[in-house]
Amino acid sequence: MAHTVGQVAKLAGVTVRTLHHYDEIGLLTPSGRSGSGYRRYSEADLERLQLIRYYRELGFPLDEIAVIINDPATGPGAHLRRQHELLTLRIKRLQEMVVAIEFAMEASKMDIQLTPQERFEVFGNFDPDAHAEEAEQRWGGTEAYRESNRRASSYSKQDWLRIKTEIEDWGRRIVALLASGAPADGPEAMELAEEHRQQISRWFYECSYEIHTGLADMYLADERFTAYYEAMAPGLAEYLSEAIHANAITRA
């Protein structure tokens, strides 16, 4: 079945101008023409366009895409495996970035004494000061906020890196537990929930079970926290929230 340029643009979510450009540079030349000279795309052309779109989404420039998909030794299955590997790596990097962002959100309500270079080493491209005003508005009148500021003002770069390492390690373990199918109210999940509470108490402020369950509710009510945990693993926000509540009921 032959498709017009307009039909292909709609199917692929690209503009007609983009398809014309792909044709002009030889990246995607339609297999046929109508009697009036209009472009006609075959099913094979659509498959090639799909590959182009996949690689563009992964950040490849058009000239590199042309080299990749024109390689006669690389079939459709190989392209899919390559794209799967690249997407897996991207997901891993995004999860690492999200861990840094949650860490920075916790630290945003604190007076962090780091140089610009040290901030970059600890937080990457995320700026904890960007959330400082909101944090003060939400928690500025609480003892936890004041205690966090007091503790954070004494932390060195190495302290912050140690906190970040602890958070990342805990994150890997709870994601693995979720994937294993262990129940949120089971002993392993509750143990990780308790570890989460103790981390907050050790580094930021005294986190009672009442405060901890309040945080658990916020992880579901505040879309930013929900997005953070969901980026680590789908369903993790609700899983952690349930584990925190179960742990509080058991231990409090």
PDB file of C-alpha atoms in Angstrom:
ATOM      1  CA  MET A   1       0.000   0.000   0.000  1.00  0.00           C
ATOM      2  CA  ALA A   2       1.375   3.407  -0.971  1.00  0.00           C
ATOM      3  CA  HIS A   3       1.030   6.374   1.390  1.00  0.00           C
ATOM      4  CA  THR A   4       1.060  10.071   0.575  1.00  0.00           C
ATOM      5  CA  VAL A   5       3.484  12.412   2.283  1.00  0.00           C
ATOM      6  CA  GLY A   6       0.629  13.882   4.291  1.00  0.00           C
ATOM      7  CA  GLN A   7      -0.502  10.485   5.509  1.00  0.00           C
ATOM      8  CA  VAL A   8       3.033   9.532   6.533  1.00  0.00           C
ATOM      9  CA  ALA A   9       3.554  12.825   8.352  1.00  0.00           C
ATOM     10  CA  LYS A  10       0.382  12.215  10.367  1.00  0.00           C
ATOM     11  CA  LEU A  11       1.267   8.595  11.125  1.00  0.00           C
ATOM     12  CA  ALA A  12       4.810   9.382  12.259  1.00  0.00           C
ATOM     13  CA  GLY A  13       4.077  12.645  14.053  1.00  0.00           C
ATOM     14  CA  VAL A  14       6.437  14.676  11.891  1.00  0.00           C
ATOM     15  CA  THR A  15       5.925  17.564   9.532  1.00  0.00           C
ATOM     16  CA  VAL A  16       5.711  17.330   5.756  1.00  0.00           C
ATOM     17  CA  ARG A  17       8.685  19.676   5.644  1.00  0.00           C
ATOM     18  CA  THR A  18      10.708  17.163   7.682  1.00  0.00           C
ATOM     19  CA  LEU A  19       9.887  14.368   5.230  1.00  0.00           C
ATOM     20  CA  HIS A  20      10.871  16.603   2.311  1.00  0.00           C
ATOM     21  CA  HIS A  21      14.174  17.318   4.069  1.00  0.00           C
ATOM     22  CA  TYR A  22      14.833  13.619   4.672  1.00  0.00           C
ATOM     23  CA  ASP A  23      14.240  13.059   0.957  1.00  0.00           C
ATOM     24  CA  GLU A  24      16.535  15.910  -0.074  1.00  0.00           C
ATOM     25  CA  ILE A  25      19.463  14.600   1.986  1.00  0.00           C
ATOM     26  CA  GLY A  26      18.889  11.000   0.901  1.00  0.00           C
ATOM     27  CA  LEU A  27      17.961   9.737   4.356  1.00  0.00           C
ATOM     28  CA  LEU A  28      14.439   8.664   3.379  1.00  0.00           C
ATOM     29  CA  THR A  29      13.662   8.679  -0.312  1.00  0.00           C
ATOM     30  CA  PRO A  30      10.132   7.460  -1.105  1.00  0.00           C
ATOM     31  CA  SER A  31      10.001   4.282  -3.155  1.00  0.00           C
ATOM     32  CA  GLY A  32       7.542   5.651  -5.675  1.00  0.00           C
ATOM     33  CA  ARG A  33       5.856   8.629  -7.264  1.00  0.00           C
ATOM     34  CA  SER A  34       2.318   9.205  -8.424  1.00  0.00           C
ATOM     35  CA  GLY A  35       1.500   9.970 -12.032  1.00  0.00           C
ATOM     36  CA  SER A  36       1.652  13.645 -11.081  1.00  0.00           C
ATOM     37  CA  GLY A  37       5.062  13.265  -9.456  1.00  0.00           C
ATOM     38  CA  TYR A  38       3.919  13.248  -5.826  1.00  0.00           C
ATOM     39  CA  ARG A  39       5.851  11.185  -3.285  1.00  0.00           C
ATOM     40  CA  ARG A  40       4.472   7.753  -2.419  1.00  0.00           C
ATOM     41  CA  TYR A  41       5.824   5.823   0.580  1.00  0.00           C
ATOM     42  CA  SER A  42       5.819   2.028   0.847  1.00  0.00           C
ATOM     43  CA  GLU A  43       5.619  -0.093   4.010  1.00  0.00           C
ATOM     44  CA  ALA A  44       9.397  -0.532   3.824  1.00  0.00           C
ATOM     45  CA  ASP A  45       9.764   3.266   3.740  1.00  0.00           C
ATOM     46  CA  LEU A  46       7.641   3.502   6.878  1.00  0.00           C
ATOM     47  CA  GLU A  47       9.832   0.943   8.635  1.00  0.00           C
ATOM     48  CA  ARG A  48      12.896   2.981   7.702  1.00  0.00           C
ATOM     49  CA  LEU A  49      11.222   6.141   8.999  1.00  0.00           C
ATOM     50  CA  GLN A  50      10.489   4.385  12.275  1.00  0.00           C
ATOM     51  CA  LEU A  51      14.185   3.575  12.667  1.00  0.00           C
ATOM     52  CA  ILE A  52      15.062   7.186  11.918  1.00  0.00           C
ATOM     53  CA  ARG A  53      12.619   8.436  14.538  1.00  0.00           C
ATOM     54  CA  TYR A  54      13.958   5.981  17.140  1.00  0.00           C
ATOM     55  CA  TYR A  55      17.527   7.114  16.620  1.00  0.00           C
ATOM     56  CA  ARG A  56      16.531  10.789  16.577  1.00  0.00           C
ATOM     57  CA  GLU A  57      14.777  10.291  19.908  1.00  0.00           C
ATOM     58  CA  LEU A  58      18.020   8.860  21.238  1.00  0.00           C
ATOM     59  CA  GLY A  59      19.853  12.018  20.172  1.00  0.00           C
ATOM     60  CA  PHE A  60      21.690  10.823  17.066  1.00  0.00           C
ATOM     61  CA  PRO A  61      22.371  13.438  14.345  1.00  0.00           C
ATOM     62  CA  LEU A  62      20.954  12.722  10.906  1.00  0.00           C
ATOM     63  CA  ASP A  63      24.320  12.020   9.276  1.00  0.00           C
ATOM     64  CA  GLU A  64      25.120   9.334  11.855  1.00  0.00           C
ATOM     65  CA  ILE A  65      21.668   7.825  11.468  1.00  0.00           C
ATOM     66  CA  ALA A  66      22.245   7.523   7.737  1.00  0.00           C
ATOM     67  CA  VAL A  67      25.464   5.583   8.320  1.00  0.00           C
ATOM     68  CA  ILE A  68      23.823   3.286  10.888  1.00  0.00           C
ATOM     69  CA  ILE A  69      20.700   2.351   8.963  1.00  0.00           C
ATOM     70  CA  ASN A  70      22.503   2.058   5.626  1.00  0.00           C
ATOM     71  CA  ASP A  71      24.874  -0.567   7.011  1.00  0.00           C
ATOM     72  CA  PRO A  72      23.989  -3.731   5.045  1.00  0.00           C
ATOM     73  CA  ALA A  73      25.271  -5.923   7.875  1.00  0.00           C
ATOM     74  CA  THR A  74      22.720  -4.540  10.341  1.00  0.00           C
ATOM     75  CA  GLY A  75      19.201  -5.963  10.115  1.00  0.00           C
ATOM     76  CA  PRO A  76      15.992  -4.865  11.848  1.00  0.00           C
ATOM     77  CA  GLY A  77      16.599  -7.137  14.834  1.00  0.00           C
ATOM     78  CA  ALA A  78      20.056  -5.681  15.390  1.00  0.00           C
ATOM     79  CA  HIS A  79      18.642  -2.158  15.271  1.00  0.00           C
ATOM     80  CA  LEU A  80      16.053  -3.038  17.897  1.00  0.00           C
ATOM     81  CA  ARG A  81      18.667  -4.590  20.166  1.00  0.00           C
ATOM     82  CA  ARG A  82      20.889  -1.525  19.801  1.00  0.00           C
ATOM     83  CA  GLN A  83      17.991   0.814  20.569  1.00  0.00           C
ATOM     84  CA  HIS A  84      16.991  -1.285  23.571  1.00  0.00           C
ATOM     85  CA  GLU A  85      20.540  -1.075  24.957  1.00  0.00           C
ATOM     86  CA  LEU A  86      20.705   2.681  24.401  1.00  0.00           C
ATOM     87  CA  LEU A  87      17.310   3.253  26.010  1.00  0.00           C
ATOM     88  CA  THR A  88      18.285   1.095  28.974  1.00  0.00           C
ATOM     89  CA  LEU A  89      21.410   3.191  29.472  1.00  0.00           C
ATOM     90  CA  ARG A  90      19.377   6.392  29.182  1.00  0.00           C
ATOM     91  CA  ILE A  91      16.877   5.137  31.766  1.00  0.00           C
ATOM     92  CA  LYS A  92      19.738   4.308  34.127  1.00  0.00           C
ATOM     93  CA  ARG A  93      21.177   7.810  33.727  1.00  0.00           C
ATOM     94  CA  LEU A  94      17.762   9.382  34.272  1.00  0.00           C
ATOM     95  CA  GLN A  95      17.242   7.330  37.423  1.00  0.00           C
ATOM     96  CA  GLU A  96      20.611   8.512  38.726  1.00  0.00           C
ATOM     97  CA  MET A  97      19.619  12.102  37.964  1.00  0.00           C
ATOM     98  CA  VAL A  98      16.310  11.647  39.773  1.00  0.00           C
ATOM     99  CA  VAL A  99      18.119  10.326  42.849  1.00  0.00           C
ATOM    100  CA  ALA A 100      20.267  13.468  42.816  1.00  0.00           C
ATOM    101  CA  ILE A 101      17.170  15.637  42.458  1.00  0.00           C
ATOM    102  CA  GLU A 102      15.401  14.096  45.461  1.00  0.00           C
ATOM    103  CA  PHE A 103      18.589  14.463  47.454  1.00  0.00           C
ATOM    104  CA  ALA A 104      18.766  18.110  46.422  1.00  0.00           C
ATOM    105  CA  MET A 105      15.084  18.640  47.265  1.00  0.00           C
ATOM    106  CA  GLU A 106      15.790  17.417  50.787  1.00  0.00           C
ATOM    107  CA  ALA A 107      18.831  19.681  50.938  1.00  0.00           C
ATOM    108  CA  SER A 108      17.082  22.679  49.415  1.00  0.00           C
ATOM    109  CA  LYS A 109      15.666  23.743  52.770  1.00  0.00           C
ATOM    110  CA  MET A 110      19.140  23.776  54.304  1.00  0.00           C
ATOM    111  CA  ASP A 111      21.970  26.274  54.359  1.00  0.00           C
ATOM    112  CA  ILE A 112      24.428  24.222  52.317  1.00  0.00           C
ATOM    113  CA  GLN A 113      27.994  25.467  52.735  1.00  0.00           C
ATOM    114  CA  LEU A 114      29.620  24.344  49.486  1.00  0.00           C
ATOM    115  CA  THR A 115      31.637  26.105  46.828  1.00  0.00           C
ATOM    116  CA  PRO A 116      30.152  26.237  43.283  1.00  0.00           C
ATOM    117  CA  GLN A 117      32.522  23.462  42.171  1.00  0.00           C
ATOM    118  CA  GLU A 118      31.639  21.284  45.151  1.00  0.00           C
ATOM    119  CA  ARG A 119      27.922  21.849  44.526  1.00  0.00           C
ATOM    120  CA  PHE A 120      28.376  20.601  40.974  1.00  0.00           C
ATOM    121  CA  GLU A 121      30.239  17.505  42.165  1.00  0.00           C
ATOM    122  CA  VAL A 122      27.494  16.671  44.682  1.00  0.00           C
ATOM    123  CA  PHE A 123      24.316  17.784  42.910  1.00  0.00           C
ATOM    124  CA  GLY A 124      25.310  17.748  39.223  1.00  0.00           C
ATOM    125  CA  ASN A 125      23.305  20.247  37.183  1.00  0.00           C
ATOM    126  CA  PHE A 126      20.536  20.479  39.798  1.00  0.00           C
ATOM    127  CA  ASP A 127      20.512  23.689  41.845  1.00  0.00           C
ATOM    128  CA  PRO A 128      19.133  23.106  45.365  1.00  0.00           C
ATOM    129  CA  ASP A 129      18.626  26.851  45.866  1.00  0.00           C
ATOM    130  CA  ALA A 130      15.919  26.753  43.185  1.00  0.00           C
ATOM    131  CA  HIS A 131      13.558  25.164  45.753  1.00  0.00           C
ATOM    132  CA  ALA A 132      14.774  27.037  48.826  1.00  0.00           C
ATOM    133  CA  GLU A 133      12.011  29.658  48.858  1.00  0.00           C
ATOM    134  CA  GLU A 134       9.223  27.071  48.485  1.00  0.00           C
ATOM    135  CA  ALA A 135      10.805  24.904  51.186  1.00  0.00           C
ATOM    136  CA  GLU A 136      10.906  27.812  53.616  1.00  0.00           C
ATOM    137  CA  GLN A 137       7.278  28.690  52.872  1.00  0.00           C
ATOM    138  CA  ARG A 138       6.126  25.103  53.476  1.00  0.00           C
ATOM    139  CA  TRP A 139       8.310  24.152  56.457  1.00  0.00           C
ATOM    140  CA  GLY A 140      10.015  27.339  57.679  1.00  0.00           C
ATOM    141  CA  GLY A 141       8.038  27.444  60.922  1.00  0.00           C
ATOM    142  CA  THR A 142       8.772  23.851  61.920  1.00  0.00           C
ATOM    143  CA  GLU A 143      11.399  22.548  64.277  1.00  0.00           C
ATOM    144  CA  ALA A 144      12.441  20.018  61.617  1.00  0.00           C
ATOM    145  CA  TYR A 145      13.260  22.867  59.226  1.00  0.00           C
ATOM    146  CA  ARG A 146      15.360  24.669  61.837  1.00  0.00           C
ATOM    147  CA  GLU A 147      17.137  21.471  62.811  1.00  0.00           C
ATOM    148  CA  SER A 148      17.895  20.684  59.150  1.00  0.00           C
ATOM    149  CA  ASN A 149      19.440  24.109  58.674  1.00  0.00           C
ATOM    150  CA  ARG A 150      21.514  23.731  61.810  1.00  0.00           C
ATOM    151  CA  ARG A 151      22.909  20.342  60.804  1.00  0.00           C
ATOM    152  CA  ALA A 152      23.447  21.163  57.142  1.00  0.00           C
ATOM    153  CA  SER A 153      25.428  24.293  57.926  1.00  0.00           C
ATOM    154  CA  SER A 154      28.157  22.090  59.398  1.00  0.00           C
ATOM    155  CA  TYR A 155      28.294  19.503  56.581  1.00  0.00           C
ATOM    156  CA  SER A 156      31.301  19.299  54.295  1.00  0.00           C
ATOM    157  CA  LYS A 157      31.397  18.182  50.692  1.00  0.00           C
ATOM    158  CA  GLN A 158      32.367  14.688  51.850  1.00  0.00           C
ATOM    159  CA  ASP A 159      29.375  14.586  54.176  1.00  0.00           C
ATOM    160  CA  TRP A 160      27.026  15.413  51.299  1.00  0.00           C
ATOM    161  CA  LEU A 161      28.643  12.815  49.047  1.00  0.00           C
ATOM    162  CA  ARG A 162      28.248  10.210  51.788  1.00  0.00           C
ATOM    163  CA  ILE A 163      24.555  11.090  52.178  1.00  0.00           C
ATOM    164  CA  LYS A 164      24.066  10.835  48.427  1.00  0.00           C
ATOM    165  CA  THR A 165      25.776   7.433  48.345  1.00  0.00           C
ATOM    166  CA  GLU A 166      23.554   6.141  51.147  1.00  0.00           C
ATOM    167  CA  ILE A 167      20.399   7.340  49.393  1.00  0.00           C
ATOM    168  CA  GLU A 168      21.446   5.774  46.086  1.00  0.00           C
ATOM    169  CA  ASP A 169      22.279   2.443  47.744  1.00  0.00           C
ATOM    170  CA  TRP A 170      18.943   2.386  49.567  1.00  0.00           C
ATOM    171  CA  GLY A 171      17.179   3.231  46.301  1.00  0.00           C
ATOM    172  CA  ARG A 172      18.742   0.307  44.462  1.00  0.00           C
ATOM    173  CA  ARG A 173      17.709  -2.100  47.207  1.00  0.00           C
ATOM    174  CA  ILE A 174      14.084  -1.017  47.454  1.00  0.00           C
ATOM    175  CA  VAL A 175      13.707  -1.112  43.659  1.00  0.00           C
ATOM    176  CA  ALA A 176      15.054  -4.674  43.670  1.00  0.00           C
ATOM    177  CA  LEU A 177      12.665  -5.616  46.467  1.00  0.00           C
ATOM    178  CA  LEU A 178       9.691  -4.197  44.567  1.00  0.00           C
ATOM    179  CA  ALA A 179      10.744  -6.141  41.461  1.00  0.00           C
ATOM    180  CA  SER A 180      10.968  -9.351  43.498  1.00  0.00           C
ATOM    181  CA  GLY A 181       7.262  -9.170  44.319  1.00  0.00           C
ATOM    182  CA  ALA A 182       7.768  -8.885  48.087  1.00  0.00           C
ATOM    183  CA  PRO A 183       4.706  -7.326  49.757  1.00  0.00           C
ATOM    184  CA  ALA A 184       4.878  -3.711  50.929  1.00  0.00           C
ATOM    185  CA  ASP A 185       3.779  -4.764  54.426  1.00  0.00           C
ATOM    186  CA  GLY A 186       6.304  -7.596  54.593  1.00  0.00           C
ATOM    187  CA  PRO A 187       9.347  -7.600  56.885  1.00  0.00           C
ATOM    188  CA  GLU A 188      11.879  -6.736  54.166  1.00  0.00           C
ATOM    189  CA  ALA A 189       9.921  -3.740  52.905  1.00  0.00           C
ATOM    190  CA  MET A 190       9.275  -2.486  56.435  1.00  0.00           C
ATOM    191  CA  GLU A 191      12.993  -2.827  57.197  1.00  0.00           C
ATOM    192  CA  LEU A 192      13.836  -0.586  54.244  1.00  0.00           C
ATOM    193  CA  ALA A 193      11.127   1.854  55.304  1.00  0.00           C
ATOM    194  CA  GLU A 194      12.695   1.984  58.760  1.00  0.00           C
ATOM    195  CA  GLU A 195      16.121   2.538  57.208  1.00  0.00           C
ATOM    196  CA  HIS A 196      14.628   5.426  55.215  1.00  0.00           C
ATOM    197  CA  ARG A 197      13.286   6.980  58.439  1.00  0.00           C
ATOM    198  CA  GLN A 198      16.608   6.541  60.220  1.00  0.00           C
ATOM    199  CA  GLN A 199      18.497   8.167  57.339  1.00  0.00           C
ATOM    200  CA  ILE A 200      16.324  11.246  57.683  1.00  0.00           C
ATOM    201  CA  SER A 201      16.853  11.286  61.448  1.00  0.00           C
ATOM    202  CA  ARG A 202      20.588  10.767  61.130  1.00  0.00           C
ATOM    203  CA  TRP A 203      21.260  13.422  58.502  1.00  0.00           C
ATOM    204  CA  PHE A 204      18.411  15.936  58.473  1.00  0.00           C
ATOM    205  CA  TYR A 205      16.034  16.064  61.445  1.00  0.00           C
ATOM    206  CA  GLU A 206      14.441  13.791  64.021  1.00  0.00           C
ATOM    207  CA  CYS A 207      11.874  11.879  61.985  1.00  0.00           C
ATOM    208  CA  SER A 208       9.207  10.385  64.205  1.00  0.00           C
ATOM    209  CA  TYR A 209       6.837   7.718  62.909  1.00  0.00           C
ATOM    210  CA  GLU A 210       4.134  10.362  62.715  1.00  0.00           C
ATOM    211  CA  ILE A 211       6.340  12.612  60.578  1.00  0.00           C
ATOM    212  CA  HIS A 212       7.421   9.649  58.475  1.00  0.00           C
ATOM    213  CA  THR A 213       3.849   8.642  57.636  1.00  0.00           C
ATOM    214  CA  GLY A 214       3.184  12.274  56.749  1.00  0.00           C
ATOM    215  CA  LEU A 215       6.062  12.093  54.290  1.00  0.00           C
ATOM    216  CA  ALA A 216       4.637   8.840  52.921  1.00  0.00           C
ATOM    217  CA  ASP A 217       1.355  10.594  52.201  1.00  0.00           C
ATOM    218  CA  MET A 218       3.230  13.470  50.542  1.00  0.00           C
ATOM    219  CA  TYR A 219       5.035  11.039  48.247  1.00  0.00           C
ATOM    220  CA  LEU A 220       1.629  10.288  46.710  1.00  0.00           C
ATOM    221  CA  ALA A 221       0.053  13.749  47.045  1.00  0.00           C
ATOM    222  CA  ASP A 222       2.942  15.810  45.659  1.00  0.00           C
ATOM    223  CA  GLU A 223       3.435  14.972  41.990  1.00  0.00           C
ATOM    224  CA  ARG A 224       7.150  15.813  42.081  1.00  0.00           C
ATOM    225  CA  PHE A 225       7.878  13.221  44.746  1.00  0.00           C
ATOM    226  CA  THR A 226       5.580  10.742  43.022  1.00  0.00           C
ATOM    227  CA  ALA A 227       7.396  11.323  39.721  1.00  0.00           C
ATOM    228  CA  TYR A 228      10.748  10.808  41.430  1.00  0.00           C
ATOM    229  CA  TYR A 229       9.849   7.386  42.802  1.00  0.00           C
ATOM    230  CA  GLU A 230       7.970   6.350  39.664  1.00  0.00           C
ATOM    231  CA  ALA A 231      11.074   7.170  37.607  1.00  0.00           C
ATOM    232  CA  MET A 232      13.043   4.765  39.794  1.00  0.00           C
ATOM    233  CA  ALA A 233      10.456   2.035  39.243  1.00  0.00           C
ATOM    234  CA  PRO A 234       6.772   2.105  38.269  1.00  0.00           C
ATOM    235  CA  GLY A 235       4.636   1.634  41.378  1.00  0.00           C
ATOM    236  CA  LEU A 236       7.440   2.490  43.805  1.00  0.00           C
ATOM    237  CA  ALA A 237       5.781   5.619  45.242  1.00  0.00           C
ATOM    238  CA  GLU A 238       2.742   3.664  46.417  1.00  0.00           C
ATOM    239  CA  TYR A 239       4.890   0.707  47.485  1.00  0.00           C
ATOM    240  CA  LEU A 240       7.118   2.871  49.680  1.00  0.00           C
ATOM    241  CA  SER A 241       4.148   4.750  51.113  1.00  0.00           C
ATOM    242  CA  GLU A 242       2.465   1.483  52.112  1.00  0.00           C
ATOM    243  CA  ALA A 243       5.713   0.140  53.572  1.00  0.00           C
ATOM    244  CA  ILE A 244       6.199   3.287  55.674  1.00  0.00           C
ATOM    245  CA  HIS A 245       2.664   3.090  57.050  1.00  0.00           C
ATOM    246  CA  ALA A 246       3.024  -0.636  57.787  1.00  0.00           C
ATOM    247  CA  ASN A 247       6.336  -0.047  59.537  1.00  0.00           C
ATOM    248  CA  ALA A 248       4.905   2.755  61.656  1.00  0.00           C
ATOM    249  CA  ILE A 249       1.965   0.583  62.738  1.00  0.00           C
ATOM    250  CA  THR A 250       4.295  -2.279  63.631  1.00  0.00           C
ATOM    251  CA  ARG A 251       7.012  -0.340  65.451  1.00  0.00           C
ATOM    252  CA  ALA A 252       5.375   2.793  66.850  1.00  0.00           C
TER     253      ALA A 252
END
